[in-house]
JSON list of C-alpha atoms in Angstrom, two decimals:
[
{"chain": "A", "resi": 291, "resn": "MET", "atom": "CA", "xyz": [41.99, 81.83, 91.07]},
{"chain": "A", "resi": 292, "resn": "ARG", "atom": "CA", "xyz": [40.78, 84.30, 88.45]},
{"chain": "A", "resi": 293, "resn": "SER", "atom": "CA", "xyz": [38.43, 81.68, 86.94]},
{"chain": "A", "resi": 294, "resn": "LYS", "atom": "CA", "xyz": [36.83, 81.01, 90.33]},
{"chain": "A", "resi": 295, "resn": "THR", "atom": "CA", "xyz": [36.52, 84.74, 90.88]},
{"chain": "A", "resi": 296, "resn": "TRP", "atom": "CA", "xyz": [34.62, 85.12, 87.60]},
{"chain": "A", "resi": 297, "resn": "ASP", "atom": "CA", "xyz": [32.19, 82.41, 88.78]},
{"chain": "A", "resi": 298, "resn": "LEU", "atom": "CA", "xyz": [31.39, 84.40, 91.92]},
{"chain": "A", "resi": 299, "resn": "LEU", "atom": "CA", "xyz": [30.60, 87.74, 90.27]},
{"chain": "A", "resi": 300, "resn": "LEU", "atom": "CA", "xyz": [26.92, 87.15, 89.52]},
{"chain": "A", "resi": 301, "resn": "PRO", "atom": "CA", "xyz": [26.01, 85.52, 92.87]},
{"chain": "A", "resi": 302, "resn": "LEU", "atom": "CA", "xyz": [27.69, 88.44, 94.65]},
{"chain": "A", "resi": 303, "resn": "PHE", "atom": "CA", "xyz": [25.78, 90.86, 92.44]},
{"chain": "A", "resi": 304, "resn": "PHE", "atom": "CA", "xyz": [22.46, 89.18, 93.31]},
{"chain": "A", "resi": 305, "resn": "HIS", "atom": "CA", "xyz": [23.26, 89.15, 97.03]},
{"chain": "A", "resi": 306, "resn": "MET", "atom": "CA", "xyz": [23.69, 92.91, 96.95]},
{"chain": "A", "resi": 307, "resn": "SER", "atom": "CA", "xyz": [19.86, 92.78, 96.93]},
{"chain": "A", "resi": 308, "resn": "ASP", "atom": "CA", "xyz": [19.72, 90.53, 100.00]},
{"chain": "A", "resi": 309, "resn": "GLN", "atom": "CA", "xyz": [17.10, 91.37, 102.63]},
{"chain": "A", "resi": 310, "resn": "SER", "atom": "CA", "xyz": [19.85, 91.54, 105.23]},
{"chain": "A", "resi": 311, "resn": "ARG", "atom": "CA", "xyz": [21.63, 94.86, 104.90]},
{"chain": "A", "resi": 312, "resn": "SER", "atom": "CA", "xyz": [24.84, 93.37, 106.29]},
{"chain": "A", "resi": 313, "resn": "VAL", "atom": "CA", "xyz": [24.80, 90.58, 103.68]},
{"chain": "A", "resi": 314, "resn": "ALA", "atom": "CA", "xyz": [24.08, 93.10, 100.91]},
{"chain": "A", "resi": 315, "resn": "GLU", "atom": "CA", "xyz": [26.97, 95.34, 102.01]},
{"chain": "A", "resi": 316, "resn": "ALA", "atom": "CA", "xyz": [29.34, 92.38, 102.45]},
{"chain": "A", "resi": 317, "resn": "SER", "atom": "CA", "xyz": [28.44, 91.20, 98.95]},
{"chain": "A", "resi": 318, "resn": "ARG", "atom": "CA", "xyz": [29.14, 94.64, 97.52]},
{"chain": "A", "resi": 319, "resn": "GLY", "atom": "CA", "xyz": [32.49, 94.69, 99.32]},
{"chain": "A", "resi": 320, "resn": "ALA", "atom": "CA", "xyz": [33.38, 91.22, 98.05]},
{"chain": "A", "resi": 321, "resn": "LEU", "atom": "CA", "xyz": [32.39, 92.19, 94.51]},
{"chain": "A", "resi": 322, "resn": "LEU", "atom": "CA", "xyz": [34.58, 95.29, 94.80]},
{"chain": "A", "resi": 323, "resn": "ALA", "atom": "CA", "xyz": [37.49, 93.08, 95.95]},
{"chain": "A", "resi": 324, "resn": "ALA", "atom": "CA", "xyz": [36.85, 90.71, 93.02]},
{"chain": "A", "resi": 325, "resn": "ALA", "atom": "CA", "xyz": [36.90, 93.64, 90.59]},
{"chain": "A", "resi": 326, "resn": "THR", "atom": "CA", "xyz": [40.23, 94.71, 92.07]},
{"chain": "A", "resi": 327, "resn": "LEU", "atom": "CA", "xyz": [41.63, 91.19, 91.70]},
{"chain": "A", "resi": 328, "resn": "LEU", "atom": "CA", "xyz": [40.46, 91.07, 88.08]},
{"chain": "A", "resi": 329, "resn": "GLU", "atom": "CA", "xyz": [41.87, 94.57, 87.47]},
{"chain": "A", "resi": 330, "resn": "TRP", "atom": "CA", "xyz": [38.46, 95.70, 86.24]},
{"chain": "A", "resi": 331, "resn": "GLU", "atom": "CA", "xyz": [38.40, 99.45, 86.76]},
{"chain": "A", "resi": 332, "resn": "GLU", "atom": "CA", "xyz": [34.96, 100.15, 85.28]},
{"chain": "A", "resi": 333, "resn": "LEU", "atom": "CA", "xyz": [33.30, 97.64, 87.62]},
{"chain": "A", "resi": 334, "resn": "ARG", "atom": "CA", "xyz": [35.17, 99.13, 90.59]},
{"chain": "A", "resi": 335, "resn": "ARG", "atom": "CA", "xyz": [34.01, 102.63, 89.65]},
{"chain": "A", "resi": 336, "resn": "LEU", "atom": "CA", "xyz": [30.37, 101.55, 89.30]},
{"chain": "A", "resi": 337, "resn": "LEU", "atom": "CA", "xyz": [30.44, 99.78, 92.67]},
{"chain": "A", "resi": 338, "resn": "LYS", "atom": "CA", "xyz": [32.11, 102.71, 94.42]},
{"chain": "A", "resi": 339, "resn": "THR", "atom": "CA", "xyz": [29.50, 105.11, 93.02]},
{"chain": "A", "resi": 340, "resn": "ARG", "atom": "CA", "xyz": [26.69, 102.60, 93.77]},
{"chain": "A", "resi": 341, "resn": "GLN", "atom": "CA", "xyz": [25.43, 102.45, 90.18]},
{"chain": "A", "resi": 342, "resn": "MET", "atom": "CA", "xyz": [24.09, 98.94, 90.79]},
{"chain": "A", "resi": 343, "resn": "TRP", "atom": "CA", "xyz": [22.14, 98.33, 87.58]},
{"chain": "A", "resi": 344, "resn": "ARG", "atom": "CA", "xyz": [25.02, 99.62, 85.51]},
{"chain": "A", "resi": 345, "resn": "VAL", "atom": "CA", "xyz": [26.97, 96.80, 87.21]},
{"chain": "A", "resi": 346, "resn": "ALA", "atom": "CA", "xyz": [24.65, 94.30, 85.49]},
{"chain": "A", "resi": 347, "resn": "GLU", "atom": "CA", "xyz": [25.27, 95.93, 82.12]},
{"chain": "A", "resi": 348, "resn": "CYS", "atom": "CA", "xyz": [28.99, 95.97, 82.83]},
{"chain": "A", "resi": 349, "resn": "LEU", "atom": "CA", "xyz": [29.03, 92.23, 83.58]},
{"chain": "A", "resi": 350, "resn": "LEU", "atom": "CA", "xyz": [27.22, 91.52, 80.33]},
{"chain": "A", "resi": 351, "resn": "GLU", "atom": "CA", "xyz": [29.38, 93.81, 78.22]},
{"chain": "A", "resi": 352, "resn": "ARG", "atom": "CA", "xyz": [32.63, 92.37, 79.51]},
{"chain": "A", "resi": 353, "resn": "SER", "atom": "CA", "xyz": [32.36, 88.80, 78.26]},
{"chain": "A", "resi": 354, "resn": "ARG", "atom": "CA", "xyz": [30.08, 87.46, 75.59]},
{"chain": "A", "resi": 355, "resn": "LYS", "atom": "CA", "xyz": [31.19, 83.88, 76.23]},
{"chain": "A", "resi": 356, "resn": "ARG", "atom": "CA", "xyz": [29.90, 84.03, 79.83]},
{"chain": "A", "resi": 357, "resn": "ALA", "atom": "CA", "xyz": [26.29, 84.84, 78.83]},
{"chain": "A", "resi": 358, "resn": "GLN", "atom": "CA", "xyz": [25.08, 81.22, 78.97]},
{"chain": "A", "resi": 359, "resn": "GLY", "atom": "CA", "xyz": [26.75, 80.69, 82.34]},
{"chain": "A", "resi": 360, "resn": "TYR", "atom": "CA", "xyz": [25.14, 83.87, 83.64]},
{"chain": "A", "resi": 361, "resn": "LEU", "atom": "CA", "xyz": [21.75, 82.62, 82.47]},
{"chain": "A", "resi": 362, "resn": "ASP", "atom": "CA", "xyz": [22.28, 79.27, 84.19]},
{"chain": "A", "resi": 363, "resn": "GLN", "atom": "CA", "xyz": [23.28, 80.99, 87.43]},
{"chain": "A", "resi": 364, "resn": "SER", "atom": "CA", "xyz": [20.35, 83.40, 87.22]},
{"chain": "A", "resi": 365, "resn": "LEU", "atom": "CA", "xyz": [17.76, 80.67, 86.77]},
{"chain": "A", "resi": 366, "resn": "ARG", "atom": "CA", "xyz": [18.71, 79.18, 90.15]},
{"chain": "A", "resi": 367, "resn": "TYR", "atom": "CA", "xyz": [17.86, 82.45, 91.86]},
{"chain": "A", "resi": 368, "resn": "LEU", "atom": "CA", "xyz": [14.30, 82.40, 90.52]},
{"chain": "A", "resi": 369, "resn": "GLN", "atom": "CA", "xyz": [13.60, 79.74, 93.17]},
{"chain": "A", "resi": 370, "resn": "ASP", "atom": "CA", "xyz": [15.29, 81.59, 96.04]},
{"chain": "A", "resi": 371, "resn": "ALA", "atom": "CA", "xyz": [13.31, 82.07, 99.25]},
{"chain": "A", "resi": 372, "resn": "GLN", "atom": "CA", "xyz": [14.01, 85.82, 99.18]},
{"chain": "A", "resi": 373, "resn": "VAL", "atom": "CA", "xyz": [11.82, 87.82, 96.83]},
{"chain": "A", "resi": 374, "resn": "PRO", "atom": "CA", "xyz": [14.47, 90.56, 96.35]},
{"chain": "A", "resi": 375, "resn": "LEU", "atom": "CA", "xyz": [16.92, 87.95, 95.03]},
{"chain": "A", "resi": 376, "resn": "GLN", "atom": "CA", "xyz": [14.26, 86.55, 92.70]},
{"chain": "A", "resi": 377, "resn": "GLU", "atom": "CA", "xyz": [13.54, 90.07, 91.44]},
{"chain": "A", "resi": 378, "resn": "ALA", "atom": "CA", "xyz": [17.24, 90.75, 90.89]},
{"chain": "A", "resi": 379, "resn": "ALA", "atom": "CA", "xyz": [17.48, 87.54, 88.86]},
{"chain": "A", "resi": 380, "resn": "VAL", "atom": "CA", "xyz": [14.43, 88.46, 86.76]},
{"chain": "A", "resi": 381, "resn": "ARG", "atom": "CA", "xyz": [15.84, 91.93, 86.01]},
{"chain": "A", "resi": 382, "resn": "PHE", "atom": "CA", "xyz": [19.23, 90.46, 85.15]},
{"chain": "A", "resi": 383, "resn": "ILE", "atom": "CA", "xyz": [17.71, 87.85, 82.84]},
{"chain": "A", "resi": 384, "resn": "GLY", "atom": "CA", "xyz": [15.78, 90.65, 81.12]},
{"chain": "A", "resi": 385, "resn": "GLU", "atom": "CA", "xyz": [19.04, 92.58, 80.65]},
{"chain": "A", "resi": 386, "resn": "LEU", "atom": "CA", "xyz": [20.75, 89.44, 79.41]},
{"chain": "A", "resi": 387, "resn": "LEU", "atom": "CA", "xyz": [18.09, 88.55, 76.85]},
{"chain": "A", "resi": 388, "resn": "GLY", "atom": "CA", "xyz": [18.04, 92.13, 75.59]},
{"chain": "A", "resi": 389, "resn": "SER", "atom": "CA", "xyz": [21.81, 92.31, 75.41]},
{"chain": "A", "resi": 390, "resn": "PRO", "atom": "CA", "xyz": [23.73, 92.15, 72.14]},
{"chain": "A", "resi": 391, "resn": "SER", "atom": "CA", "xyz": [26.05, 89.71, 73.95]},
{"chain": "A", "resi": 392, "resn": "TRP", "atom": "CA", "xyz": [23.26, 87.11, 74.16]},
{"chain": "A", "resi": 393, "resn": "SER", "atom": "CA", "xyz": [22.86, 84.48, 71.52]},
{"chain": "A", "resi": 394, "resn": "PRO", "atom": "CA", "xyz": [20.98, 81.30, 72.37]},
{"chain": "A", "resi": 395, "resn": "PRO", "atom": "CA", "xyz": [23.00, 78.09, 72.26]},
{"chain": "A", "resi": 396, "resn": "LEU", "atom": "CA", "xyz": [22.72, 76.11, 69.06]},
{"chain": "A", "resi": 397, "resn": "HIS", "atom": "CA", "xyz": [21.27, 72.63, 69.45]},
{"chain": "A", "resi": 398, "resn": "PRO", "atom": "CA", "xyz": [21.86, 70.05, 66.73]}
]
């Protein structure tokens, strides 16, 4: 259950930028519930205080090994029909590539 929850964090984060206010708020609520399930107090605090771009930093700081997965998930959102979701993905990718947690995969 926890592994599946981790996989949902970034899509929920992106959908907080959804054009539909109800979808954006539902995504924030679901992300808050996920943070509670994962016992991740810093993420809960940032969501409660609506520090949304600190949430991106928090996701990146928490797990170095998830950086490649985050990049893969982000790239899919570059093709989304909603411009705000595309923009959220671009900003997140910029954060990711500038993050000390990012190291490109090694190819033989």
